mmCIF file of C-alpha atoms in Angstrom:
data_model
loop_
_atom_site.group_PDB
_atom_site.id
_atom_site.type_symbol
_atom_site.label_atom_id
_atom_site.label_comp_id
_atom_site.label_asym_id
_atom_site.label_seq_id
_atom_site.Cartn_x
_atom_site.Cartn_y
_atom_site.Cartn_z
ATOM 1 C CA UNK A 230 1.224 -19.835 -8.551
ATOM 2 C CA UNK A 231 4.303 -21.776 -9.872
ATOM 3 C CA UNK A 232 7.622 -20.818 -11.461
ATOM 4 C CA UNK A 233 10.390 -22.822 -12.936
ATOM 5 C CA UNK A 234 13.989 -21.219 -13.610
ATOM 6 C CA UNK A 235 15.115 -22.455 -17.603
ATOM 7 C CA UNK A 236 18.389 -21.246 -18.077
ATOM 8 C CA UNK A 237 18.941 -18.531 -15.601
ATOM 9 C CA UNK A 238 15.472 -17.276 -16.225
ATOM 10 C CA UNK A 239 12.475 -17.650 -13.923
ATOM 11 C CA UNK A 240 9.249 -18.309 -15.499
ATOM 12 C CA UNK A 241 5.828 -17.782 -14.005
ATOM 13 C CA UNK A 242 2.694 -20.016 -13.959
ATOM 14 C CA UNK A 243 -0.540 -19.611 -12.846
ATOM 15 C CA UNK A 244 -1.552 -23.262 -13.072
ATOM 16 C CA UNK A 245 1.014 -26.311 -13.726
ATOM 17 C CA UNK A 246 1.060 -26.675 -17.526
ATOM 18 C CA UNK A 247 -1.091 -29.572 -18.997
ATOM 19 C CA UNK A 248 1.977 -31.032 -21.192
ATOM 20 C CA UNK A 249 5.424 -30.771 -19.744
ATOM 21 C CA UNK A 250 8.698 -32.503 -21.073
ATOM 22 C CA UNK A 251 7.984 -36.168 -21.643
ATOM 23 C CA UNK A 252 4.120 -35.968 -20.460
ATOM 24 C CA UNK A 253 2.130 -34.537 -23.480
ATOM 25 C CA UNK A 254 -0.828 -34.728 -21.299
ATOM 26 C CA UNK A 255 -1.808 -34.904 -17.738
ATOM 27 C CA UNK A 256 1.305 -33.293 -16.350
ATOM 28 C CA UNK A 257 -0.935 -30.546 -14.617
ATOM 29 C CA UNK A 258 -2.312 -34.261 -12.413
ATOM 30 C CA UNK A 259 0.653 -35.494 -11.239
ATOM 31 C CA UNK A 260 2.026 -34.716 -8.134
ATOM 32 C CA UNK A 261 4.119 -31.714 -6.398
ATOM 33 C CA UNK A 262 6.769 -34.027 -5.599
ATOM 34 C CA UNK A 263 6.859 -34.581 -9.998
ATOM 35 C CA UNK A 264 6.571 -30.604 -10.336
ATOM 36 C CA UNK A 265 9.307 -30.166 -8.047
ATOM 37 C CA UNK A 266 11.427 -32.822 -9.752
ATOM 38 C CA UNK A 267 11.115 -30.665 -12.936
ATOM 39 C CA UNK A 268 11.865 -27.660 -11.224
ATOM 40 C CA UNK A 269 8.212 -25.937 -10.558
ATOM 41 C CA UNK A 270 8.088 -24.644 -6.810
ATOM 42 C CA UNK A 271 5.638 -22.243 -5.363
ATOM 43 C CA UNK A 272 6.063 -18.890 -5.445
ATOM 44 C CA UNK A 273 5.704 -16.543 -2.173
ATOM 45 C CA UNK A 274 5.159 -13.214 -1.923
ATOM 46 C CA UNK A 275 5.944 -11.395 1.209
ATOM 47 C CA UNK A 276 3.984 -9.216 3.104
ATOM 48 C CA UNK A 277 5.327 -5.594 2.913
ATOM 49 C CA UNK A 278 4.139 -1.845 3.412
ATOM 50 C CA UNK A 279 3.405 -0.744 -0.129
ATOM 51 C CA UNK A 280 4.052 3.116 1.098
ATOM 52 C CA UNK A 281 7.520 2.174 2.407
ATOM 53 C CA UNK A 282 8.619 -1.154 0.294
ATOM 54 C CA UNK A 283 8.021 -2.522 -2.994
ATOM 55 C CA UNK A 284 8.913 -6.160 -4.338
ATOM 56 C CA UNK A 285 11.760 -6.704 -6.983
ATOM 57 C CA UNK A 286 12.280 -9.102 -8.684
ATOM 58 C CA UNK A 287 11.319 -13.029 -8.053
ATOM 59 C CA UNK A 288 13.960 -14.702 -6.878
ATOM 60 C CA UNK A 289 14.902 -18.569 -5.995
ATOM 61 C CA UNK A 290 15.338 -19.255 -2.113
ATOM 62 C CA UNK A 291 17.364 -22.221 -1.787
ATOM 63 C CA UNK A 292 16.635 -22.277 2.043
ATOM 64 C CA UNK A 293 12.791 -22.473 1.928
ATOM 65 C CA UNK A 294 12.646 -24.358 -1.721
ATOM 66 C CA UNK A 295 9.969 -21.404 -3.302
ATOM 67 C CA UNK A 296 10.502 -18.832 -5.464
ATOM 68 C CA UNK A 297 9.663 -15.546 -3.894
ATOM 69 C CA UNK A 298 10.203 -11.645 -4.327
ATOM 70 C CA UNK A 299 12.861 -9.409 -2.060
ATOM 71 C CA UNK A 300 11.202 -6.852 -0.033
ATOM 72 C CA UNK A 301 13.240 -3.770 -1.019
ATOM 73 C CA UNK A 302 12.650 -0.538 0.911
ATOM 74 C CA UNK A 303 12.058 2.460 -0.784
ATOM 75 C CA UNK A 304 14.243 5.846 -0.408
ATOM 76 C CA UNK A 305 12.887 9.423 -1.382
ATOM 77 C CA UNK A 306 14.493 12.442 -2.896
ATOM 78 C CA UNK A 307 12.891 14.841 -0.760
ATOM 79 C CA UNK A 308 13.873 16.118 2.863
ATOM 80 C CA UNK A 309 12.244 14.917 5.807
ATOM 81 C CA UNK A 310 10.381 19.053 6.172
ATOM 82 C CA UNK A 311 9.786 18.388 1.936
ATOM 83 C CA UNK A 312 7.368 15.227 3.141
ATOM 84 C CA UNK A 313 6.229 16.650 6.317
ATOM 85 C CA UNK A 314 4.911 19.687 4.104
ATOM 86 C CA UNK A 315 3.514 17.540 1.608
ATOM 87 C CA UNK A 316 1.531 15.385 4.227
ATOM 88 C CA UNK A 317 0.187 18.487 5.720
ATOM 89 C CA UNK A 318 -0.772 19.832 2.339
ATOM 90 C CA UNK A 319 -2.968 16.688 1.561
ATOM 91 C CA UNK A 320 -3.859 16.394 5.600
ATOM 92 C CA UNK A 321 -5.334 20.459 5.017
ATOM 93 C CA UNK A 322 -6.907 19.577 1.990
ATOM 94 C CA UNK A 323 -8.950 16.731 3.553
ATOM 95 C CA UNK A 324 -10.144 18.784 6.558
ATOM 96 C CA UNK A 325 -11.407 21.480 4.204
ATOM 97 C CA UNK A 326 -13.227 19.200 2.354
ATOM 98 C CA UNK A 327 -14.731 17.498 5.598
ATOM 99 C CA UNK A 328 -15.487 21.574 6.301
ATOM 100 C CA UNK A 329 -17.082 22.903 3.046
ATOM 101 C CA UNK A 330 -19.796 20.224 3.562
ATOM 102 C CA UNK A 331 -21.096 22.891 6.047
ATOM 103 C CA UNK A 332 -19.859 26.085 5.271
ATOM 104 C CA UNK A 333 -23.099 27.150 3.862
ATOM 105 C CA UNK A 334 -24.232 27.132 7.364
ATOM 106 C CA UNK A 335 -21.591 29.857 8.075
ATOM 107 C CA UNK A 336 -22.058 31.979 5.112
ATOM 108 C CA UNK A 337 -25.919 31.892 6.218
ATOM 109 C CA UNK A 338 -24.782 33.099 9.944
ATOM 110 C CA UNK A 339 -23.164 36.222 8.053
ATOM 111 C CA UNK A 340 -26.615 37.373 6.690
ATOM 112 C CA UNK A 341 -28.013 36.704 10.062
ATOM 113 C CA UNK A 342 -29.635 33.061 10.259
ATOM 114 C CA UNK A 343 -27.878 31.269 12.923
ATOM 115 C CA UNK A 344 -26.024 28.072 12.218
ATOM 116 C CA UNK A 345 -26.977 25.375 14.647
ATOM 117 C CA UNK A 346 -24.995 24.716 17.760
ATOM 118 C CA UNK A 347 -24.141 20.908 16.576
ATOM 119 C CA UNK A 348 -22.599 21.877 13.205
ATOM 120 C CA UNK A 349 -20.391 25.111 15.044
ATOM 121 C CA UNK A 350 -19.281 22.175 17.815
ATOM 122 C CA UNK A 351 -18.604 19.793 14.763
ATOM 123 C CA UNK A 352 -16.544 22.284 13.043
ATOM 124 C CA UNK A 353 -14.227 22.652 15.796
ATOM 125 C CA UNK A 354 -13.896 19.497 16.629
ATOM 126 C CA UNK A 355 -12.468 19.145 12.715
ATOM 127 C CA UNK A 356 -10.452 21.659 13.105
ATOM 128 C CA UNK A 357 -9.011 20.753 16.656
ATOM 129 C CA UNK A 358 -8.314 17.298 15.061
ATOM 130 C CA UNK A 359 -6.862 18.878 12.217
ATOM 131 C CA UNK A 360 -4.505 20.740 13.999
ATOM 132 C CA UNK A 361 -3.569 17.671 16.345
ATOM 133 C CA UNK A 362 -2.976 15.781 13.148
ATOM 134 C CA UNK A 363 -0.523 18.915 11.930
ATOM 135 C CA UNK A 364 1.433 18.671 14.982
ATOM 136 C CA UNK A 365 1.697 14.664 15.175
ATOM 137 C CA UNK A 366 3.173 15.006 11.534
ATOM 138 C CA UNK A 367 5.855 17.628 12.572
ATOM 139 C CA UNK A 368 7.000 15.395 15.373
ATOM 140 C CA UNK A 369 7.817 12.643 12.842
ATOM 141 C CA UNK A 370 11.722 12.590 12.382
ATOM 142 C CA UNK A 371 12.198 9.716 9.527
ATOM 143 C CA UNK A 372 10.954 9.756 5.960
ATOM 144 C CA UNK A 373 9.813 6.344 6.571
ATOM 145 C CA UNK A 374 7.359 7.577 9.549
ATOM 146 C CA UNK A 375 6.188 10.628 7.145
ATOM 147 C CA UNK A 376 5.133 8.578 4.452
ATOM 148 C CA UNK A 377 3.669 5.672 6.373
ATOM 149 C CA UNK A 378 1.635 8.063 8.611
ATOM 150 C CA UNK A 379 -2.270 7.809 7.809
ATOM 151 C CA UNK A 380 -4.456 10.304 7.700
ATOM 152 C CA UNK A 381 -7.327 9.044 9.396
ATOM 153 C CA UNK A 382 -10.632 11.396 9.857
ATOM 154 C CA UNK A 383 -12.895 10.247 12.706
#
């Protein structure tokens, strides 16, 4: 991608344009050292954490000679405990998920047909993980670290 600034505005290209000033056609042929003569320089974007940072707007850097976008981090309104309770929340609503898939099993073992060992063990093990999970969250002290933590089921 390519962008030009025309008076104080940066415009975006996909592909060098065809006809271009003087050049009515063949412009898009010629060569980046003509396209940068005119003004069109790449443009960069940055590698950032979407759940912590979002682009603004593109930007010229004189120092590197591309157009490219600041990396701008983001702030929240709620508390540190407000995003702690809401990662929890979704973390809880995950596991039970992951534990309806089998809860027939258990509602089966109340009118007396056993549920297999493996699916009892597994259950546990989902909710030991859960709870590990819980308490990994609640030792999380920035907003930043709340947001960006994932919840990953094994």
């Amino acid at each position: 991608m390519k962008a030009i600034k025309i008076d104080g505005v940066i415009k975006r290209f996909t592909t060098i344009p065809k006809a271009w000033g003087n050049v009515i056609c063949g412009y898009d042929t010629l060569t980046s050292d003509v396209w940068e003569a005119s003004g069109f320089y790449d443009v960069v974007t940055p590698s950032y954490d979407s759940n912590t940072q979002y682009l603004g707007d593109l930007e010229w850097d004189a120092n590197n000679s591309v157009f490219t976008y600041p990396v701008i981090d983001r702030t929240w309104s709620q508390s540190v405990a407000e995003l702690k309770a809401g990662k929890i929340e979704s973390l809880k609503s995950i596991y039970n998920r992951k534990l309806s898939e089998t809860d027939w099993y258990i509602i089966r073992a109340q009118e007396g047909i056993a549920a297999p060992q493996d699916v009892i063990d597994a259950r546990a093990a989902l909710r030991t993980e859960c709870a590990t999970k819980e308490v990994e969250i609640n030792a999380l002290t920035t907003k930043k670290a709340v947001v960006s933590y994932s919840i990953n089921i094994s």
